[in-house]
PDB file of C-alpha atoms and ligand atoms in Angstrom:
ATOM      1  CA  MET A  17       0.000   0.000   0.000  1.00  0.00           C
ATOM      2  CA  ASN A  18       1.261   3.468  -0.888  1.00  0.00           C
ATOM      3  CA  PHE A  19       0.599   6.083   1.740  1.00  0.00           C
ATOM      4  CA  THR A  20      -0.950   9.436   0.864  1.00  0.00           C
ATOM      5  CA  ALA A  21      -3.020  10.449   3.898  1.00  0.00           C
ATOM      6  CA  ILE A  22      -0.075   9.721   6.187  1.00  0.00           C
ATOM      7  CA  LEU A  23       3.696   9.566   5.862  1.00  0.00           C
ATOM      8  CA  LEU A  24       5.831   6.908   7.527  1.00  0.00           C
ATOM      9  CA  ASP A  25       9.559   7.292   7.984  1.00  0.00           C
ATOM     10  CA  ILE A  26      11.711   4.775   9.822  1.00  0.00           C
ATOM     11  CA  SER A  27      15.233   5.853  10.684  1.00  0.00           C
ATOM     12  CA  GLU A  28      17.641   5.825  13.643  1.00  0.00           C
ATOM     13  CA  GLY A  29      15.329   3.556  15.628  1.00  0.00           C
ATOM     14  CA  VAL A  30      12.422   6.009  15.367  1.00  0.00           C
ATOM     15  CA  ALA A  31       9.246   5.499  13.334  1.00  0.00           C
ATOM     16  CA  THR A  32       7.745   8.873  12.480  1.00  0.00           C
ATOM     17  CA  LEU A  33       4.116   8.843  11.538  1.00  0.00           C
ATOM     18  CA  THR A  34       2.925  12.135  10.044  1.00  0.00           C
ATOM     19  CA  LEU A  35      -0.779  12.771   9.472  1.00  0.00           C
ATOM     20  CA  ASN A  36      -0.747  14.226   5.986  1.00  0.00           C
ATOM     21  CA  ARG A  37      -3.905  16.068   4.938  1.00  0.00           C
ATOM     22  CA  PRO A  38      -2.632  19.554   5.739  1.00  0.00           C
ATOM     23  CA  ASP A  39      -5.341  21.413   3.790  1.00  0.00           C
ATOM     24  CA  LYS A  40      -7.956  19.790   6.078  1.00  0.00           C
ATOM     25  CA  LEU A  41      -5.884  20.080   9.246  1.00  0.00           C
ATOM     26  CA  ASN A  42      -5.179  16.347   8.979  1.00  0.00           C
ATOM     27  CA  ALA A  43      -8.772  15.351   9.754  1.00  0.00           C
ATOM     28  CA  PHE A  44      -9.281  11.585   9.885  1.00  0.00           C
ATOM     29  CA  THR A  45     -10.835   9.854   6.892  1.00  0.00           C
ATOM     30  CA  SER A  46     -11.507   6.153   6.293  1.00  0.00           C
ATOM     31  CA  GLN A  47      -8.543   6.191   3.929  1.00  0.00           C
ATOM     32  CA  MET A  48      -6.296   7.619   6.641  1.00  0.00           C
ATOM     33  CA  HIS A  49      -7.448   4.937   9.079  1.00  0.00           C
ATOM     34  CA  GLU A  50      -6.676   2.230   6.540  1.00  0.00           C
ATOM     35  CA  GLU A  51      -3.187   3.635   6.106  1.00  0.00           C
ATOM     36  CA  LEU A  52      -2.721   3.925   9.871  1.00  0.00           C
ATOM     37  CA  ARG A  53      -3.600   0.233  10.245  1.00  0.00           C
ATOM     38  CA  GLU A  54      -0.981  -0.687   7.673  1.00  0.00           C
ATOM     39  CA  ALA A  55       1.598   1.645   9.231  1.00  0.00           C
ATOM     40  CA  MET A  56       1.072   0.102  12.677  1.00  0.00           C
ATOM     41  CA  LYS A  57       1.584  -3.362  11.154  1.00  0.00           C
ATOM     42  CA  ARG A  58       4.879  -2.260   9.609  1.00  0.00           C
ATOM     43  CA  ILE A  59       6.050  -0.587  12.812  1.00  0.00           C
ATOM     44  CA  LYS A  60       5.297  -3.697  14.883  1.00  0.00           C
ATOM     45  CA  ALA A  61       7.019  -5.951  12.364  1.00  0.00           C
ATOM     46  CA  ASP A  62      10.223  -3.869  12.205  1.00  0.00           C
ATOM     47  CA  ALA A  63      12.615  -4.852  14.994  1.00  0.00           C
ATOM     48  CA  SER A  64      14.706  -1.725  14.370  1.00  0.00           C
ATOM     49  CA  VAL A  65      11.874   0.526  15.612  1.00  0.00           C
ATOM     50  CA  ARG A  66      12.228   1.397  19.302  1.00  0.00           C
ATOM     51  CA  ALA A  67      10.163   4.597  19.547  1.00  0.00           C
ATOM     52  CA  LEU A  68       7.184   6.044  17.688  1.00  0.00           C
ATOM     53  CA  LEU A  69       6.763   9.748  16.975  1.00  0.00           C
ATOM     54  CA  ILE A  70       3.383  11.043  15.784  1.00  0.00           C
ATOM     55  CA  THR A  71       2.912  14.524  14.347  1.00  0.00           C
ATOM     56  CA  GLY A  72       0.936  16.443  11.726  1.00  0.00           C
ATOM     57  CA  ALA A  73       1.842  18.063   8.402  1.00  0.00           C
ATOM     58  CA  GLY A  74       1.187  21.773   7.946  1.00  0.00           C
ATOM     59  CA  ARG A  75      -0.344  24.082  10.530  1.00  0.00           C
ATOM     60  CA  GLY A  76      -2.533  21.561  12.359  1.00  0.00           C
ATOM     61  CA  PHE A  77      -1.975  18.339  14.291  1.00  0.00           C
ATOM     62  CA  CYS A  78      -5.412  16.776  13.636  1.00  0.00           C
ATOM     63  CA  ALA A  79      -8.943  18.217  13.506  1.00  0.00           C
ATOM     64  CA  GLY A  80     -10.597  14.898  14.413  1.00  0.00           C
ATOM     65  CA  GLN A  81     -13.050  13.068  12.225  1.00  0.00           C
ATOM     66  CA  ASP A  82     -13.490  14.553   8.737  1.00  0.00           C
ATOM     67  CA  LEU A  83     -16.977  16.010   8.922  1.00  0.00           C
ATOM     68  CA  SER A  84     -17.524  15.729   5.185  1.00  0.00           C
ATOM     69  CA  GLU A  85     -17.470  11.924   5.293  1.00  0.00           C
ATOM     70  CA  ARG A  86     -20.823  10.281   4.681  1.00  0.00           C
ATOM     71  CA  MET A  87     -20.923   8.613   8.055  1.00  0.00           C
ATOM     72  CA  MET A  88     -21.008  12.054   9.729  1.00  0.00           C
ATOM     73  CA  ASP A  89     -24.138  13.125   7.860  1.00  0.00           C
ATOM     74  CA  PRO A  90     -27.042  12.691  10.306  1.00  0.00           C
ATOM     75  CA  GLY A  91     -29.350  12.564   7.263  1.00  0.00           C
ATOM     76  CA  VAL A  92     -27.782   9.354   5.987  1.00  0.00           C
ATOM     77  CA  PRO A  93     -29.779   6.325   7.121  1.00  0.00           C
ATOM     78  CA  LYS A  94     -27.697   3.617   8.825  1.00  0.00           C
ATOM     79  CA  ALA A  95     -24.678   5.911   9.111  1.00  0.00           C
ATOM     80  CA  ASP A  96     -23.192   4.599  12.351  1.00  0.00           C
ATOM     81  CA  VAL A  97     -20.338   6.466  13.974  1.00  0.00           C
ATOM     82  CA  GLY A  98     -20.117   3.623  16.512  1.00  0.00           C
ATOM     83  CA  ASP A  99     -18.990   1.308  13.715  1.00  0.00           C
ATOM     84  CA  SER A 100     -16.155   3.659  12.874  1.00  0.00           C
ATOM     85  CA  LEU A 101     -15.064   3.824  16.507  1.00  0.00           C
ATOM     86  CA  ASP A 102     -15.107   0.006  16.609  1.00  0.00           C
ATOM     87  CA  LYS A 103     -13.299  -0.458  13.332  1.00  0.00           C
ATOM     88  CA  ASN A 104     -10.977   2.536  13.163  1.00  0.00           C
ATOM     89  CA  TYR A 105     -10.360   4.676  16.231  1.00  0.00           C
ATOM     90  CA  ASN A 106     -10.524   2.181  19.065  1.00  0.00           C
ATOM     91  CA  PRO A 107      -8.170  -0.463  17.622  1.00  0.00           C
ATOM     92  CA  PHE A 108      -5.666   2.259  16.721  1.00  0.00           C
ATOM     93  CA  LEU A 109      -5.746   3.766  20.228  1.00  0.00           C
ATOM     94  CA  LYS A 110      -5.561   0.340  21.874  1.00  0.00           C
ATOM     95  CA  GLY A 111      -2.622  -0.431  19.578  1.00  0.00           C
ATOM     96  CA  LEU A 112      -0.752   2.671  20.712  1.00  0.00           C
ATOM     97  CA  ARG A 113      -1.361   1.839  24.366  1.00  0.00           C
ATOM     98  CA  ALA A 114      -0.155  -1.739  23.880  1.00  0.00           C
ATOM     99  CA  LEU A 115       2.818  -0.843  21.681  1.00  0.00           C
ATOM    100  CA  PRO A 116       5.910  -2.051  23.556  1.00  0.00           C
ATOM    101  CA  MET A 117       7.842   1.171  23.025  1.00  0.00           C
ATOM    102  CA  PRO A 118       7.464   4.840  23.935  1.00  0.00           C
ATOM    103  CA  VAL A 119       5.033   6.861  21.828  1.00  0.00           C
ATOM    104  CA  VAL A 120       5.764  10.590  21.547  1.00  0.00           C
ATOM    105  CA  CYS A 121       3.122  12.949  20.167  1.00  0.00           C
ATOM    106  CA  ALA A 122       4.460  16.229  18.810  1.00  0.00           C
ATOM    107  CA  VAL A 123       1.452  18.511  18.584  1.00  0.00           C
ATOM    108  CA  ASN A 124       2.379  21.056  15.956  1.00  0.00           C
ATOM    109  CA  GLY A 125      -0.926  22.948  15.808  1.00  0.00           C
ATOM    110  CA  VAL A 126      -4.581  22.589  16.640  1.00  0.00           C
ATOM    111  CA  ALA A 127      -5.634  19.183  18.003  1.00  0.00           C
ATOM    112  CA  ALA A 128      -9.432  18.918  18.020  1.00  0.00           C
ATOM    113  CA  GLY A 129     -11.966  16.198  18.762  1.00  0.00           C
ATOM    114  CA  ALA A 130     -10.560  12.735  18.181  1.00  0.00           C
ATOM    115  CA  GLY A 131      -7.364  14.529  17.092  1.00  0.00           C
ATOM    116  CA  CYS A 132      -7.045  15.999  20.565  1.00  0.00           C
ATOM    117  CA  ASN A 133      -7.515  12.612  22.150  1.00  0.00           C
ATOM    118  CA  LEU A 134      -5.052  11.001  19.776  1.00  0.00           C
ATOM    119  CA  ALA A 135      -2.539  13.623  20.931  1.00  0.00           C
ATOM    120  CA  LEU A 136      -3.274  12.752  24.563  1.00  0.00           C
ATOM    121  CA  ALA A 137      -2.785   9.048  23.811  1.00  0.00           C
ATOM    122  CA  GLY A 138       0.950   9.645  23.471  1.00  0.00           C
ATOM    123  CA  ASP A 139       3.063   8.354  26.345  1.00  0.00           C
ATOM    124  CA  ILE A 140       4.901  11.669  26.220  1.00  0.00           C
ATOM    125  CA  VAL A 141       3.165  14.655  24.636  1.00  0.00           C
ATOM    126  CA  VAL A 142       4.977  17.801  23.563  1.00  0.00           C
ATOM    127  CA  ALA A 143       3.561  20.757  21.673  1.00  0.00           C
ATOM    128  CA  GLY A 144       4.478  23.902  19.821  1.00  0.00           C
ATOM    129  CA  ARG A 145       3.701  27.050  21.792  1.00  0.00           C
ATOM    130  CA  SER A 146       0.950  28.035  19.339  1.00  0.00           C
ATOM    131  CA  ALA A 147      -0.709  24.607  19.407  1.00  0.00           C
ATOM    132  CA  SER A 148      -4.058  24.142  21.099  1.00  0.00           C
ATOM    133  CA  PHE A 149      -6.258  21.356  22.375  1.00  0.00           C
ATOM    134  CA  ILE A 150     -10.034  21.431  21.904  1.00  0.00           C
ATOM    135  CA  GLN A 151     -12.569  18.847  23.079  1.00  0.00           C
ATOM    136  CA  VAL A 152     -14.662  20.127  20.225  1.00  0.00           C
ATOM    137  CA  PHE A 153     -17.313  17.378  20.328  1.00  0.00           C
ATOM    138  CA  SER A 154     -19.992  19.309  22.248  1.00  0.00           C
ATOM    139  CA  ARG A 155     -20.094  21.915  19.467  1.00  0.00           C
ATOM    140  CA  ILE A 156     -21.584  19.284  17.164  1.00  0.00           C
ATOM    141  CA  GLY A 157     -23.686  17.426  19.722  1.00  0.00           C
ATOM    142  CA  LEU A 158     -21.302  14.543  20.411  1.00  0.00           C
ATOM    143  CA  ILE A 159     -19.490  13.293  23.478  1.00  0.00           C
ATOM    144  CA  PRO A 160     -15.680  13.080  23.711  1.00  0.00           C
ATOM    145  CA  ASP A 161     -14.534   9.783  22.225  1.00  0.00           C
ATOM    146  CA  ALA A 162     -11.207   8.255  21.202  1.00  0.00           C
ATOM    147  CA  GLY A 163     -10.440   7.777  24.904  1.00  0.00           C
ATOM    148  CA  GLY A 164     -11.155  11.381  25.918  1.00  0.00           C
ATOM    149  CA  THR A 165     -13.525  10.604  28.777  1.00  0.00           C
ATOM    150  CA  TYR A 166     -10.979   8.160  30.191  1.00  0.00           C
ATOM    151  CA  VAL A 167      -7.701   9.972  29.751  1.00  0.00           C
ATOM    152  CA  LEU A 168      -8.709  13.582  30.300  1.00  0.00           C
ATOM    153  CA  PRO A 169     -10.087  13.339  33.868  1.00  0.00           C
ATOM    154  CA  ARG A 170      -7.113  11.212  34.852  1.00  0.00           C
ATOM    155  CA  LEU A 171      -4.680  13.787  33.494  1.00  0.00           C
ATOM    156  CA  VAL A 172      -6.321  17.018  34.634  1.00  0.00           C
ATOM    157  CA  GLY A 173      -9.031  16.027  37.164  1.00  0.00           C
ATOM    158  CA  THR A 174     -12.786  15.939  36.800  1.00  0.00           C
ATOM    159  CA  ALA A 175     -13.399  19.696  37.158  1.00  0.00           C
ATOM    160  CA  ARG A 176     -11.170  20.655  34.246  1.00  0.00           C
ATOM    161  CA  ALA A 177     -12.102  17.619  32.143  1.00  0.00           C
ATOM    162  CA  MET A 178     -15.813  18.304  32.536  1.00  0.00           C
ATOM    163  CA  ALA A 179     -15.520  21.993  31.663  1.00  0.00           C
ATOM    164  CA  ALA A 180     -13.170  21.291  28.749  1.00  0.00           C
ATOM    165  CA  ALA A 181     -15.648  18.729  27.385  1.00  0.00           C
ATOM    166  CA  MET A 182     -18.809  20.759  27.934  1.00  0.00           C
ATOM    167  CA  LEU A 183     -17.507  24.182  26.920  1.00  0.00           C
ATOM    168  CA  ALA A 184     -15.197  23.030  24.096  1.00  0.00           C
ATOM    169  CA  GLU A 185     -12.880  25.925  24.869  1.00  0.00           C
ATOM    170  CA  LYS A 186      -9.454  26.049  23.325  1.00  0.00           C
ATOM    171  CA  VAL A 187      -6.724  25.016  25.802  1.00  0.00           C
ATOM    172  CA  SER A 188      -3.397  26.559  24.845  1.00  0.00           C
ATOM    173  CA  ALA A 189      -0.203  24.500  24.871  1.00  0.00           C
ATOM    174  CA  GLU A 190       1.084  26.496  27.848  1.00  0.00           C
ATOM    175  CA  GLN A 191      -2.150  25.966  29.749  1.00  0.00           C
ATOM    176  CA  ALA A 192      -1.960  22.247  28.910  1.00  0.00           C
ATOM    177  CA  VAL A 193       1.518  22.077  30.458  1.00  0.00           C
ATOM    178  CA  GLU A 194       0.320  23.961  33.528  1.00  0.00           C
ATOM    179  CA  TRP A 195      -2.619  21.553  33.934  1.00  0.00           C
ATOM    180  CA  GLY A 196      -0.404  18.478  33.582  1.00  0.00           C
ATOM    181  CA  MET A 197      -2.183  17.483  30.382  1.00  0.00           C
ATOM    182  CA  ILE A 198       1.070  17.351  28.386  1.00  0.00           C
ATOM    183  CA  TRP A 199       4.790  17.177  29.174  1.00  0.00           C
ATOM    184  CA  LYS A 200       6.342  20.325  27.656  1.00  0.00           C
ATOM    185  CA  CYS A 201       5.911  22.961  25.029  1.00  0.00           C
ATOM    186  CA  PHE A 202       8.576  24.475  22.810  1.00  0.00           C
ATOM    187  CA  ASP A 203       8.765  27.474  20.504  1.00  0.00           C
ATOM    188  CA  ASP A 204       7.054  26.461  17.260  1.00  0.00           C
ATOM    189  CA  ASP A 205      10.236  26.539  15.205  1.00  0.00           C
ATOM    190  CA  LYS A 206      11.986  24.226  17.703  1.00  0.00           C
ATOM    191  CA  LEU A 207       9.225  21.619  18.104  1.00  0.00           C
ATOM    192  CA  ALA A 208      10.190  19.222  15.294  1.00  0.00           C
ATOM    193  CA  GLN A 209      13.831  19.193  16.322  1.00  0.00           C
ATOM    194  CA  GLU A 210      13.089  18.806  20.049  1.00  0.00           C
ATOM    195  CA  ALA A 211      10.519  16.061  19.451  1.00  0.00           C
ATOM    196  CA  ARG A 212      12.903  14.152  17.178  1.00  0.00           C
ATOM    197  CA  ALA A 213      15.690  14.456  19.765  1.00  0.00           C
ATOM    198  CA  LEU A 214      13.343  13.181  22.460  1.00  0.00           C
ATOM    199  CA  ALA A 215      12.212  10.226  20.332  1.00  0.00           C
ATOM    200  CA  LYS A 216      15.831   9.395  19.463  1.00  0.00           C
ATOM    201  CA  GLN A 217      16.830   9.565  23.116  1.00  0.00           C
ATOM    202  CA  LEU A 218      14.006   7.158  23.979  1.00  0.00           C
ATOM    203  CA  ALA A 219      14.868   4.833  21.079  1.00  0.00           C
ATOM    204  CA  GLY A 220      18.408   4.557  22.427  1.00  0.00           C
ATOM    205  CA  SER A 221      17.247   3.875  25.981  1.00  0.00           C
ATOM    206  CA  ALA A 222      16.456   0.573  27.692  1.00  0.00           C
ATOM    207  CA  THR A 223      13.281   0.266  25.648  1.00  0.00           C
ATOM    208  CA  LYS A 224      12.147  -3.009  27.198  1.00  0.00           C
ATOM    209  CA  ALA A 225      12.067  -1.203  30.548  1.00  0.00           C
ATOM    210  CA  MET A 226      10.213   1.684  28.858  1.00  0.00           C
ATOM    211  CA  ALA A 227       7.567  -0.745  27.586  1.00  0.00           C
ATOM    212  CA  LEU A 228       7.182  -2.248  31.063  1.00  0.00           C
ATOM    213  CA  THR A 229       7.096   1.224  32.661  1.00  0.00           C
ATOM    214  CA  LYS A 230       4.250   2.261  30.397  1.00  0.00           C
ATOM    215  CA  LYS A 231       2.377  -0.942  31.215  1.00  0.00           C
ATOM    216  CA  ALA A 232       2.780  -0.337  34.955  1.00  0.00           C
ATOM    217  CA  ILE A 233       1.816   3.326  34.912  1.00  0.00           C
ATOM    218  CA  TYR A 234      -1.321   2.792  32.817  1.00  0.00           C
ATOM    219  CA  ALA A 235      -2.337  -0.216  34.930  1.00  0.00           C
ATOM    220  CA  SER A 236      -2.106   1.989  38.042  1.00  0.00           C
ATOM    221  CA  TRP A 237      -5.139   3.943  36.811  1.00  0.00           C
ATOM    222  CA  SER A 238      -7.386   1.044  37.753  1.00  0.00           C
ATOM    223  CA  ASN A 239      -5.322  -0.888  40.340  1.00  0.00           C
ATOM    224  CA  SER A 240      -5.291  -0.717  44.121  1.00  0.00           C
ATOM    225  CA  PHE A 241      -1.966   0.117  45.819  1.00  0.00           C
ATOM    226  CA  GLU A 242      -1.562  -3.536  46.766  1.00  0.00           C
ATOM    227  CA  GLN A 243      -2.260  -4.757  43.218  1.00  0.00           C
ATOM    228  CA  GLN A 244       0.179  -2.211  41.883  1.00  0.00           C
ATOM    229  CA  LEU A 245       2.979  -3.346  44.212  1.00  0.00           C
ATOM    230  CA  ASP A 246       2.453  -6.913  42.993  1.00  0.00           C
ATOM    231  CA  LEU A 247       2.491  -5.789  39.380  1.00  0.00           C
ATOM    232  CA  GLU A 248       5.705  -3.797  39.946  1.00  0.00           C
ATOM    233  CA  ARG A 249       7.320  -6.930  41.405  1.00  0.00           C
ATOM    234  CA  ASP A 250       6.358  -8.995  38.346  1.00  0.00           C
ATOM    235  CA  LEU A 251       7.386  -6.390  35.787  1.00  0.00           C
ATOM    236  CA  GLN A 252      10.619  -5.623  37.644  1.00  0.00           C
ATOM    237  CA  ARG A 253      11.506  -9.312  37.479  1.00  0.00           C
ATOM    238  CA  GLU A 254      11.047  -9.102  33.724  1.00  0.00           C
ATOM    239  CA  ALA A 255      13.122  -5.921  33.467  1.00  0.00           C
ATOM    240  CA  ALA A 256      15.885  -7.398  35.592  1.00  0.00           C
ATOM    241  CA  ALA A 257      16.069 -10.436  33.278  1.00  0.00           C
ATOM    242  CA  SER A 258      16.940  -8.175  30.323  1.00  0.00           C
ATOM    243  CA  SER A 259      20.399  -7.735  28.882  1.00  0.00           C
ATOM    244  CA  ASP A 260      19.809  -3.980  29.142  1.00  0.00           C
ATOM    245  CA  PHE A 261      19.733  -4.316  32.940  1.00  0.00           C
ATOM    246  CA  ARG A 262      23.082  -6.152  32.898  1.00  0.00           C
ATOM    247  CA  GLU A 263      24.489  -3.526  30.542  1.00  0.00           C
ATOM    248  CA  GLY A 264      23.132  -0.628  32.640  1.00  0.00           C
ATOM    249  CA  VAL A 265      24.771  -1.902  35.810  1.00  0.00           C
ATOM    250  CA  ALA A 266      28.041  -2.786  34.030  1.00  0.00           C
ATOM    251  CA  ALA A 267      28.190   0.661  32.399  1.00  0.00           C
ATOM    252  CA  PHE A 268      27.631   2.345  35.763  1.00  0.00           C
ATOM    253  CA  ASN A 269      30.389   0.341  37.419  1.00  0.00           C
ATOM    254  CA  GLU A 270      32.765   0.891  34.501  1.00  0.00           C
ATOM    255  CA  LYS A 271      31.933   4.625  34.433  1.00  0.00           C
ATOM    256  CA  ARG A 272      30.944   4.618  30.746  1.00  0.00           C
ATOM    257  CA  PRO A 273      27.731   5.377  28.837  1.00  0.00           C
ATOM    258  CA  ALA A 274      25.443   2.340  28.530  1.00  0.00           C
ATOM    259  CA  LYS A 275      24.749   0.793  25.117  1.00  0.00           C
ATOM    260  CA  PHE A 276      21.178  -0.398  25.318  1.00  0.00           C
ATOM    261  CA  THR A 277      19.644  -2.716  22.734  1.00  0.00           C
ATOM    262  CA  GLY A 278      16.063  -3.002  23.972  1.00  0.00           C
ATOM    263  CA  ARG A 279      16.562  -6.690  24.797  1.00  0.00           C
TER     264      ARG A 279
HETATM  265  C1  LIG B 317     -12.081  20.094   8.280  1.00  0.00           C
HETATM  266  C2  LIG B 317     -12.172  19.645   9.598  1.00  0.00           C
HETATM  267  C3  LIG B 317     -12.877  18.449   9.858  1.00  0.00           C
HETATM  268  C4  LIG B 317     -13.310  18.297   7.579  1.00  0.00           C
HETATM  269  C5  LIG B 317     -11.070  21.456   9.597  1.00  0.00           C
HETATM  270  N1  LIG B 317     -13.423  17.812   8.818  1.00  0.00           N
HETATM  271  N2  LIG B 317     -12.669  19.419   7.282  1.00  0.00           N
HETATM  272  C6  LIG B 317     -15.314  10.407  15.175  1.00  0.00           C
HETATM  273  C7  LIG B 317     -16.179   9.663  14.296  1.00  0.00           C
HETATM  274  C8  LIG B 317     -16.628   8.693  14.502  1.00  0.00           C
HETATM  275  C9  LIG B 317     -17.130   8.914  15.262  1.00  0.00           C
HETATM  276  C10 LIG B 317     -17.532  10.143  15.784  1.00  0.00           C
HETATM  277  O1  LIG B 317     -16.658  10.895  16.444  1.00  0.00           O
HETATM  278  C11 LIG B 317     -15.603  11.176  16.033  1.00  0.00           C
HETATM  279  C12 LIG B 317     -14.722  12.067  16.709  1.00  0.00           C
HETATM  280  C13 LIG B 317     -14.547  13.455  16.228  1.00  0.00           C
HETATM  281  O2  LIG B 317     -13.441  13.794  15.998  1.00  0.00           O
HETATM  282  S1  LIG B 317     -15.884  14.491  16.121  1.00  0.00           S
HETATM  283  C14 LIG B 317     -15.146  16.059  15.953  1.00  0.00           C
HETATM  284  C15 LIG B 317     -14.825  16.408  14.534  1.00  0.00           C
HETATM  285  N3  LIG B 317     -14.040  17.604  14.436  1.00  0.00           N
HETATM  286  C16 LIG B 317     -14.545  18.840  14.530  1.00  0.00           C
HETATM  287  O3  LIG B 317     -15.714  19.064  14.792  1.00  0.00           O
HETATM  288  C17 LIG B 317     -13.587  19.970  14.296  1.00  0.00           C
HETATM  289  C18 LIG B 317     -13.995  20.798  13.090  1.00  0.00           C
HETATM  290  N4  LIG B 317     -13.004  21.835  12.839  1.00  0.00           N
HETATM  291  C19 LIG B 317     -12.961  22.982  13.521  1.00  0.00           C
HETATM  292  O4  LIG B 317     -13.728  23.232  14.420  1.00  0.00           O
HETATM  293  C20 LIG B 317     -11.903  23.961  13.113  1.00  0.00           C
HETATM  294  O5  LIG B 317     -11.469  23.628  11.829  1.00  0.00           O
HETATM  295  C21 LIG B 317     -10.688  23.986  14.065  1.00  0.00           C
HETATM  296  C22 LIG B 317     -11.114  24.624  15.400  1.00  0.00           C
HETATM  297  C23 LIG B 317     -10.119  22.615  14.302  1.00  0.00           C
HETATM  298  C24 LIG B 317      -9.583  24.866  13.425  1.00  0.00           C
HETATM  299  O6  LIG B 317     -10.107  26.089  13.032  1.00  0.00           O
HETATM  300  P1  LIG B 317      -9.295  27.031  12.026  1.00  0.00           P
HETATM  301  O7  LIG B 317      -7.892  27.101  12.464  1.00  0.00           O
HETATM  302  O8  LIG B 317     -10.073  28.288  11.918  1.00  0.00           O
HETATM  303  O9  LIG B 317      -9.279  26.264  10.619  1.00  0.00           O
HETATM  304  P2  LIG B 317     -10.471  26.102   9.554  1.00  0.00           P
HETATM  305  O10 LIG B 317     -11.744  25.837  10.258  1.00  0.00           O
HETATM  306  O11 LIG B 317     -10.440  27.246   8.605  1.00  0.00           O
HETATM  307  O12 LIG B 317     -10.037  24.763   8.807  1.00  0.00           O
HETATM  308  C25 LIG B 317      -9.125  24.737   7.729  1.00  0.00           C
HETATM  309  C26 LIG B 317      -9.655  23.795   6.682  1.00  0.00           C
HETATM  310  O13 LIG B 317      -9.744  22.482   7.248  1.00  0.00           O
HETATM  311  C27 LIG B 317     -11.061  24.143   6.235  1.00  0.00           C
HETATM  312  O14 LIG B 317     -11.181  23.727   4.911  1.00  0.00           O
HETATM  313  P3  LIG B 317     -11.329  24.795   3.698  1.00  0.00           P
HETATM  314  O15 LIG B 317     -11.442  23.961   2.483  1.00  0.00           O
HETATM  315  O16 LIG B 317     -12.520  25.643   3.998  1.00  0.00           O
HETATM  316  O17 LIG B 317     -10.043  25.589   3.762  1.00  0.00           O
HETATM  317  C28 LIG B 317     -11.915  23.277   7.104  1.00  0.00           C
HETATM  318  O18 LIG B 317     -13.173  23.013   6.561  1.00  0.00           O
HETATM  319  C29 LIG B 317     -11.081  22.029   7.155  1.00  0.00           C
HETATM  320  N5  LIG B 317     -11.393  21.222   8.331  1.00  0.00           N
HETATM  321  N6  LIG B 317     -11.536  20.510  10.390  1.00  0.00           N
HETATM  322  N7  LIG B 317     -12.962  17.926  11.094  1.00  0.00           N
END
């Protein structure tokens, strides 16, 4: 499959997935979802990939579902947005969560609707200073989907999540950092370079431990303290069985930088 609605570049251990419909602020179409499915397959099958970076082409990150698609026309009988969530959005988001490597989202402009919640699905989210986040759904009579009602209250608390969802106000990148919704923001002209450097740093790290870290932190959202301690024990056993752990300790003792392989 040739990609047109997205771009996929794999180099230096980093897969960069760029949403590529800049004239429509990279709104999701069925075609884009098909390409995303194929891209995720390639990323998972390529052992050289140790970090995923997601960004958008042009001035936007992603404006959510393309509202000109037939499914979004309330006048079309049997148009079922639930089917698209089942077939397109939900498997993609579950795939990102389960991906055994760090996922960095570099939000280069407006992130709205499902585009906002895709941005927040990154394990580490960075943004350009002029980027913004809008839970735009209420403006068109929908509820936040693509994980928004799960992730948002956990990141920023119920008060902010509820108001963001009901009022659909634009949250600036700086406000998002202040709220703890994202990690950092950078001047717009530095974002691509900073995000790439971050993804490269992660790709060169002990990526098996990163995968286990992400598993543990997300599991904590629904675990008791006691369950979480047990999970940490199990995952730490796995991490400690890795060659990266041996290398990390050896490098420390030999006072040299560690060479991690992700194994
Ligand atoms: C667009 C879009 C767009 C098409 C900008 N579609 N063309 C998923 C489905 C399945 C289940 C249901 O739920 C969902 C989840 C969702 O994501 S629902 C939410 C869908 N998204 C929206 O409602 C956002 C609509 N867009 C906007 O409100 C604005 O475009 C924002 C606030 C994102 C940006 O505003 P501006 O910076 O002023 O840009 P613009 O509005 O001028 O947009 C630029 C172009 O992109 C324009 O096209 P044109 O040909 O006139 O230049 C827009 O029509 C197009 N565009 N979003 N979602």
